[in-house]
């Protein structure tokens, strides 16, 4: 039995029957080519930042620890990097800024590893990682064959991709190719970033991507708990997308409803706002609860079980459904 507590950011105490760590693409190909592997129930872990373990895992845990950052193509304006799936995401963002590669700064301080970024199509502050991914390299779990998925083949969607839908559990991501700009540019349309920059009295015409990254880090540190201090998996629920009619109906009763147009007929609502309005912000029962500063984040204060946190999420789902007639969807993977 192997304890998984240090391998999930919720800090849930759970065990696995077996554990193996993959450190290279070659090792991944060899490992998944063996017949013995094919018949084992398995769970792939990266940074463990987007999972909730409801209990012990009766199978094999495969830890993705493939590292490396290499320039594979470059010109005067762009660079393409091949990045190992086991690289820490935030460290990679800081590496890019240090070397003059731009585009990912709005995604600073997102927990987890690079391999999870295409799976989840991670996004924050007006940016989604799909904008910068050109290729995903993965090993097929059933036979050890290696395959390169271009951007179109990944079928990126809001917090989703083909690796969470059609190919869920079928591929082991070993590397991701990112095409980034060498010419500084910024995206500060998201209100919180602009407000943070204005508070620091930074001239809007002289903003550098590093300024944006610093602002995002400060905002996230202020709003979100550090998993090292309080167990959590970041945003637990997806922001729901509703029709214009539904959004307008809610505005009649809630003038402060945050909403963002995603098409001519659809709006994205803030799940955290819905949860807070339903009365859950700061709620605590035993060692599990809803964070006091961000209702979108469920937390393990010390020794909560995965099942306790799951049941809390279920209560929140039902509460929001009753109050707003909106069905929230969990962003965190339930194991």
Short mmCIF file of C-alpha atoms in Angstrom, two decimals:
data_model
loop_
_atom_site.label_atom_id
_atom_site.label_comp_id
_atom_site.label_asym_id
_atom_site.label_seq_id
_atom_site.Cartn_x
_atom_site.Cartn_y
_atom_site.Cartn_z
CA UNK A 1 0.00 0.00 0.00
CA UNK A 2 1.27 3.48 -0.97
CA UNK A 3 -0.02 6.66 0.68
CA UNK A 4 -1.29 9.24 -1.84
CA UNK A 5 -1.60 12.11 0.61
CA UNK A 6 1.43 14.01 -0.70
CA UNK A 7 0.38 13.39 -4.32
CA UNK A 8 -2.94 15.31 -4.20
CA UNK A 9 -3.27 19.00 -3.34
CA UNK A 10 -6.42 18.35 -1.31
CA UNK A 11 -4.16 16.45 1.09
CA UNK A 12 -6.61 13.56 1.24
CA UNK A 13 -5.31 10.48 3.02
CA UNK A 14 -5.86 7.57 0.62
CA UNK A 15 -3.78 4.62 -0.51
CA UNK A 16 -3.01 2.82 -3.77
CA UNK A 17 -2.12 -0.83 -4.24
CA UNK A 18 0.87 -0.05 -6.48
CA UNK A 19 2.83 3.02 -7.62
CA UNK A 20 5.24 3.74 -10.49
CA UNK A 21 6.94 6.95 -11.63
CA UNK A 22 7.53 7.69 -15.33
CA UNK A 23 10.53 9.95 -16.03
CA UNK A 24 10.91 9.84 -19.81
CA UNK A 25 9.02 9.29 -23.05
CA UNK A 26 11.04 6.13 -23.70
CA UNK A 27 10.10 4.75 -20.31
CA UNK A 28 6.43 5.56 -21.00
CA UNK A 29 6.51 3.74 -24.36
CA UNK A 30 8.19 0.69 -22.81
CA UNK A 31 5.87 0.66 -19.81
CA UNK A 32 2.63 0.84 -21.77
CA UNK A 33 3.87 -1.71 -24.31
CA UNK A 34 3.88 -4.48 -21.72
CA UNK A 35 0.92 -6.82 -21.56
CA UNK A 36 0.99 -6.79 -17.75
CA UNK A 37 0.22 -3.06 -17.70
CA UNK A 38 -2.85 -3.42 -19.91
CA UNK A 39 -4.74 -5.51 -17.40
CA UNK A 40 -4.16 -3.29 -14.39
CA UNK A 41 -6.65 -0.72 -13.17
CA UNK A 42 -4.67 2.52 -13.22
CA UNK A 43 -4.75 6.18 -12.29
CA UNK A 44 -2.45 8.75 -13.90
CA UNK A 45 -1.24 11.57 -11.66
CA UNK A 46 0.58 14.74 -12.55
CA UNK A 47 0.61 17.49 -9.96
CA UNK A 48 -2.49 16.06 -8.27
CA UNK A 49 -4.09 19.52 -8.35
CA UNK A 50 -7.36 18.71 -10.08
CA UNK A 51 -8.53 15.51 -8.43
CA UNK A 52 -10.58 14.46 -5.44
CA UNK A 53 -9.90 10.99 -4.08
CA UNK A 54 -13.17 9.73 -2.58
CA UNK A 55 -11.37 6.72 -1.10
CA UNK A 56 -8.49 4.30 -1.57
CA UNK A 57 -7.49 3.41 -5.13
CA UNK A 58 -7.45 -0.33 -5.69
CA UNK A 59 -5.01 -0.34 -8.55
CA UNK A 60 -1.81 1.15 -9.97
CA UNK A 61 -1.01 4.87 -9.70
CA UNK A 62 1.26 6.15 -12.48
CA UNK A 63 3.06 9.40 -11.63
CA UNK A 64 4.04 11.55 -14.63
CA UNK A 65 7.42 13.14 -13.84
CA UNK A 66 8.74 13.82 -17.36
CA UNK A 67 10.80 17.03 -17.34
CA UNK A 68 12.52 19.22 -19.93
CA UNK A 69 12.02 22.47 -21.84
CA UNK A 70 13.49 22.68 -25.36
CA UNK A 71 13.29 25.19 -28.19
CA UNK A 72 12.23 23.30 -31.32
CA UNK A 73 11.48 26.23 -33.65
CA UNK A 74 12.25 29.94 -33.50
CA UNK A 75 12.23 33.09 -35.60
CA UNK A 76 12.34 36.81 -34.86
CA UNK A 77 8.77 37.00 -33.58
CA UNK A 78 7.80 33.51 -32.30
CA UNK A 79 9.21 30.50 -30.52
CA UNK A 80 7.89 26.95 -30.17
CA UNK A 81 8.81 25.08 -27.00
CA UNK A 82 8.56 21.36 -26.28
CA UNK A 83 7.79 20.98 -22.58
CA UNK A 84 7.77 17.79 -20.52
CA UNK A 85 4.38 16.93 -19.06
CA UNK A 86 5.82 16.67 -15.55
CA UNK A 87 7.09 20.26 -15.45
CA UNK A 88 5.40 22.46 -12.84
CA UNK A 89 3.04 24.83 -14.66
CA UNK A 90 3.81 28.03 -12.75
CA UNK A 91 7.56 27.44 -12.93
CA UNK A 92 7.17 27.05 -16.69
CA UNK A 93 5.28 30.37 -16.94
CA UNK A 94 8.06 32.10 -15.00
CA UNK A 95 10.68 30.44 -17.27
CA UNK A 96 8.89 31.90 -20.31
CA UNK A 97 8.81 35.41 -18.87
CA UNK A 98 12.48 35.22 -17.90
CA UNK A 99 13.42 34.22 -21.45
CA UNK A 100 11.16 36.70 -23.26
CA UNK A 101 8.43 34.29 -24.39
CA UNK A 102 4.98 35.79 -23.96
CA UNK A 103 1.32 34.78 -23.85
CA UNK A 104 0.94 32.64 -20.72
CA UNK A 105 1.30 35.34 -18.06
CA UNK A 106 -2.47 35.52 -17.35
CA UNK A 107 -2.22 31.84 -16.35
CA UNK A 108 0.38 32.47 -13.64
CA UNK A 109 0.13 30.55 -10.36
CA UNK A 110 -2.34 27.97 -11.66
CA UNK A 111 -1.50 24.79 -9.72
CA UNK A 112 -0.53 21.54 -11.41
CA UNK A 113 1.80 20.35 -14.13
CA UNK A 114 2.13 21.08 -17.84
CA UNK A 115 0.57 17.75 -18.86
CA UNK A 116 -2.76 18.76 -17.32
CA UNK A 117 -2.94 22.04 -19.23
CA UNK A 118 -4.27 20.59 -22.52
CA UNK A 119 -6.48 18.06 -20.75
CA UNK A 120 -8.30 20.79 -18.83
CA UNK A 121 -7.72 23.58 -21.35
CA UNK A 122 -6.79 25.63 -18.32
CA UNK A 123 -7.86 29.25 -18.37
CA UNK A 124 -7.91 32.40 -16.26
CA UNK A 125 -8.35 36.14 -16.60
CA UNK A 126 -9.50 36.09 -20.21
CA UNK A 127 -6.94 33.59 -21.55
CA UNK A 128 -7.19 29.86 -22.35
CA UNK A 129 -4.12 27.70 -22.91
CA UNK A 130 -5.53 26.38 -26.21
CA UNK A 131 -4.52 29.71 -27.77
CA UNK A 132 -0.85 28.73 -27.43
CA UNK A 133 -0.78 24.93 -27.76
CA UNK A 134 0.28 23.69 -31.19
CA UNK A 135 0.80 19.97 -30.50
CA UNK A 136 0.24 17.43 -27.73
CA UNK A 137 2.49 14.36 -27.70
CA UNK A 138 0.97 11.30 -26.02
CA UNK A 139 1.52 7.57 -25.62
CA UNK A 140 -1.45 5.29 -26.17
CA UNK A 141 -2.02 3.34 -22.98
CA UNK A 142 -3.41 0.27 -24.77
CA UNK A 143 -0.28 -0.46 -26.80
CA UNK A 144 2.54 2.03 -26.14
CA UNK A 145 2.24 3.73 -29.54
CA UNK A 146 3.20 7.40 -29.62
CA UNK A 147 0.96 9.97 -31.31
CA UNK A 148 1.08 13.71 -31.96
CA UNK A 149 -2.25 15.57 -31.73
CA UNK A 150 -2.45 18.93 -33.49
CA UNK A 151 -4.58 21.71 -32.03
CA UNK A 152 -7.65 20.81 -34.08
CA UNK A 153 -7.45 17.15 -33.09
CA UNK A 154 -7.46 18.12 -29.40
CA UNK A 155 -11.06 19.44 -29.70
CA UNK A 156 -10.51 22.10 -27.08
CA UNK A 157 -13.59 23.40 -25.32
CA UNK A 158 -14.31 25.28 -22.10
CA UNK A 159 -12.19 23.47 -19.45
CA UNK A 160 -12.18 20.40 -21.65
CA UNK A 161 -10.48 18.57 -24.52
CA UNK A 162 -10.59 15.23 -26.29
CA UNK A 163 -8.44 13.87 -23.44
CA UNK A 164 -11.35 14.43 -21.05
CA UNK A 165 -14.06 13.25 -23.44
CA UNK A 166 -13.58 10.76 -26.31
CA UNK A 167 -10.03 9.78 -25.30
CA UNK A 168 -10.48 9.95 -21.55
CA UNK A 169 -8.10 7.48 -19.91
CA UNK A 170 -6.70 6.33 -23.24
CA UNK A 171 -3.53 8.43 -23.52
CA UNK A 172 -0.55 9.34 -21.34
CA UNK A 173 0.62 12.85 -22.26
CA UNK A 174 4.41 13.08 -22.39
CA UNK A 175 5.00 16.57 -23.81
CA UNK A 176 3.21 19.70 -25.02
CA UNK A 177 4.35 22.13 -27.72
CA UNK A 178 3.62 25.81 -27.07
CA UNK A 179 3.90 28.55 -29.73
CA UNK A 180 4.62 31.82 -27.94
CA UNK A 181 5.36 35.40 -28.95
CA UNK A 182 8.76 37.02 -28.59
CA UNK A 183 7.11 40.40 -28.94
CA UNK A 184 5.61 41.63 -25.65
CA UNK A 185 1.82 42.01 -25.61
CA UNK A 186 -0.73 42.06 -22.81
CA UNK A 187 -4.36 41.14 -22.22
CA UNK A 188 -5.82 43.20 -19.39
CA UNK A 189 -9.47 43.33 -20.38
CA UNK A 190 -10.38 41.26 -17.34
CA UNK A 191 -11.41 43.80 -14.73
CA UNK A 192 -9.44 42.45 -11.78
CA UNK A 193 -6.12 42.70 -13.63
CA UNK A 194 -6.70 46.28 -14.77
CA UNK A 195 -7.75 47.28 -11.26
CA UNK A 196 -4.65 45.68 -9.76
CA UNK A 197 -2.38 47.47 -12.24
CA UNK A 198 -4.10 50.78 -11.64
CA UNK A 199 -3.72 50.32 -7.88
CA UNK A 200 0.03 49.96 -8.44
CA UNK A 201 -0.03 53.12 -10.60
CA UNK A 202 1.42 51.39 -13.64
CA UNK A 203 0.95 53.40 -16.84
CA UNK A 204 -1.49 51.47 -19.02
CA UNK A 205 0.63 52.31 -22.07
CA UNK A 206 3.79 50.87 -20.53
CA UNK A 207 2.51 47.57 -19.16
CA UNK A 208 4.85 44.62 -19.67
CA UNK A 209 3.74 40.95 -19.55
CA UNK A 210 5.74 40.60 -16.32
CA UNK A 211 3.51 43.28 -14.77
CA UNK A 212 0.46 41.23 -15.75
CA UNK A 213 1.96 38.08 -14.25
CA UNK A 214 2.77 39.91 -11.01
CA UNK A 215 -0.78 41.28 -10.85
CA UNK A 216 -2.32 37.85 -11.42
CA UNK A 217 -0.09 36.29 -8.74
CA UNK A 218 -1.10 38.96 -6.23
CA UNK A 219 -4.81 38.52 -7.04
CA UNK A 220 -4.66 34.73 -6.80
CA UNK A 221 -2.70 34.82 -3.52
CA UNK A 222 -5.25 37.21 -2.08
CA UNK A 223 -8.29 35.23 -3.18
CA UNK A 224 -7.17 31.60 -3.20
CA UNK A 225 -5.71 29.47 -0.41
CA UNK A 226 -2.23 27.98 -0.77
CA UNK A 227 -2.62 24.16 -1.00
CA UNK A 228 0.50 23.80 1.15
CA UNK A 229 -1.36 25.58 3.97
CA UNK A 230 -4.98 24.51 3.30
CA UNK A 231 -5.75 21.49 1.12
CA UNK A 232 -7.70 22.40 -2.02
CA UNK A 233 -7.86 21.81 -5.76
CA UNK A 234 -8.51 25.38 -6.88
CA UNK A 235 -11.82 26.04 -8.61
CA UNK A 236 -14.05 23.08 -7.85
CA UNK A 237 -16.89 23.99 -10.25
CA UNK A 238 -17.04 25.23 -13.82
CA UNK A 239 -18.64 28.58 -14.60
CA UNK A 240 -22.01 27.71 -16.17
CA UNK A 241 -23.01 28.90 -19.62
CA UNK A 242 -26.68 29.91 -19.95
CA UNK A 243 -28.95 31.37 -22.61
CA UNK A 244 -29.47 35.11 -22.96
CA UNK A 245 -33.06 34.63 -21.82
CA UNK A 246 -31.95 32.88 -18.62
CA UNK A 247 -29.36 35.55 -17.92
CA UNK A 248 -31.90 38.35 -18.47
CA UNK A 249 -34.39 36.60 -16.20
CA UNK A 250 -31.79 36.42 -13.41
CA UNK A 251 -30.85 40.10 -13.88
CA UNK A 252 -34.41 41.08 -12.99
CA UNK A 253 -33.82 39.69 -9.50
CA UNK A 254 -30.05 40.13 -9.14
CA UNK A 255 -28.72 43.36 -10.63
CA UNK A 256 -25.17 42.50 -9.52
CA UNK A 257 -25.08 39.20 -11.45
CA UNK A 258 -21.63 38.85 -13.09
CA UNK A 259 -22.03 37.66 -16.68
CA UNK A 260 -19.81 37.53 -19.76
CA UNK A 261 -21.01 37.09 -23.32
CA UNK A 262 -19.60 33.99 -25.02
CA UNK A 263 -21.77 34.25 -28.12
CA UNK A 264 -24.73 36.26 -29.40
CA UNK A 265 -27.13 34.01 -27.50
CA UNK A 266 -25.11 32.71 -24.51
CA UNK A 267 -23.53 34.08 -21.36
CA UNK A 268 -21.04 32.66 -18.86
CA UNK A 269 -22.00 33.20 -15.23
CA UNK A 270 -19.68 33.20 -12.20
CA UNK A 271 -20.17 29.94 -10.34
CA UNK A 272 -18.53 31.44 -7.25
CA UNK A 273 -21.15 34.22 -7.17
CA UNK A 274 -23.99 31.69 -7.47
CA UNK A 275 -22.56 29.59 -4.64
CA UNK A 276 -22.05 32.64 -2.44
CA UNK A 277 -25.61 33.87 -3.07
CA UNK A 278 -26.84 30.41 -2.11
CA UNK A 279 -25.23 30.96 1.29
CA UNK A 280 -22.19 28.67 1.14
CA UNK A 281 -19.24 31.05 1.29
CA UNK A 282 -17.23 30.37 4.45
CA UNK A 283 -19.36 27.34 5.35
CA UNK A 284 -17.52 24.72 7.38
CA UNK A 285 -18.48 21.29 8.64
CA UNK A 286 -15.77 19.44 10.49
CA UNK A 287 -12.55 19.68 8.50
CA UNK A 288 -14.12 20.37 5.11
CA UNK A 289 -15.69 23.59 3.94
CA UNK A 290 -16.01 26.42 1.43
CA UNK A 291 -13.21 28.97 1.49
CA UNK A 292 -14.02 32.21 3.27
CA UNK A 293 -12.69 34.42 0.46
CA UNK A 294 -13.65 32.40 -2.63
CA UNK A 295 -16.84 30.34 -2.73
CA UNK A 296 -15.60 28.45 -5.79
CA UNK A 297 -12.95 26.70 -3.71
CA UNK A 298 -13.68 23.73 -1.43
CA UNK A 299 -11.06 23.09 1.23
CA UNK A 300 -9.68 20.42 3.52
CA UNK A 301 -8.66 22.17 6.73
CA UNK A 302 -6.79 19.13 8.00
CA UNK A 303 -8.23 15.63 8.02
CA UNK A 304 -11.38 15.72 5.90
CA UNK A 305 -12.05 12.63 3.83
CA UNK A 306 -12.59 12.76 0.09
CA UNK A 307 -16.11 11.46 0.60
CA UNK A 308 -16.92 14.33 3.00
CA UNK A 309 -15.75 16.89 0.46
CA UNK A 310 -17.67 15.15 -2.31
CA UNK A 311 -20.88 15.17 -0.27
CA UNK A 312 -20.38 18.89 0.44
CA UNK A 313 -20.06 19.53 -3.29
CA UNK A 314 -23.28 17.57 -3.86
CA UNK A 315 -25.13 19.72 -1.32
CA UNK A 316 -23.86 22.85 -3.06
CA UNK A 317 -24.97 21.57 -6.47
CA UNK A 318 -28.48 20.87 -5.20
CA UNK A 319 -28.68 24.21 -3.39
CA UNK A 320 -27.71 26.25 -6.47
CA UNK A 321 -30.11 24.22 -8.61
CA UNK A 322 -33.01 24.96 -6.24
CA UNK A 323 -32.25 28.67 -5.97
CA UNK A 324 -31.33 29.52 -9.56
CA UNK A 325 -32.48 26.51 -11.62
CA UNK A 326 -28.91 26.19 -12.85
CA UNK A 327 -26.98 22.92 -12.80
CA UNK A 328 -23.32 23.42 -11.93
CA UNK A 329 -20.69 20.99 -13.16
CA UNK A 330 -17.63 19.89 -11.20
CA UNK A 331 -14.32 20.91 -12.73
CA UNK A 332 -12.33 18.63 -10.42
CA UNK A 333 -11.97 14.99 -11.47
CA UNK A 334 -13.61 12.65 -8.98
CA UNK A 335 -11.68 9.41 -8.41
#
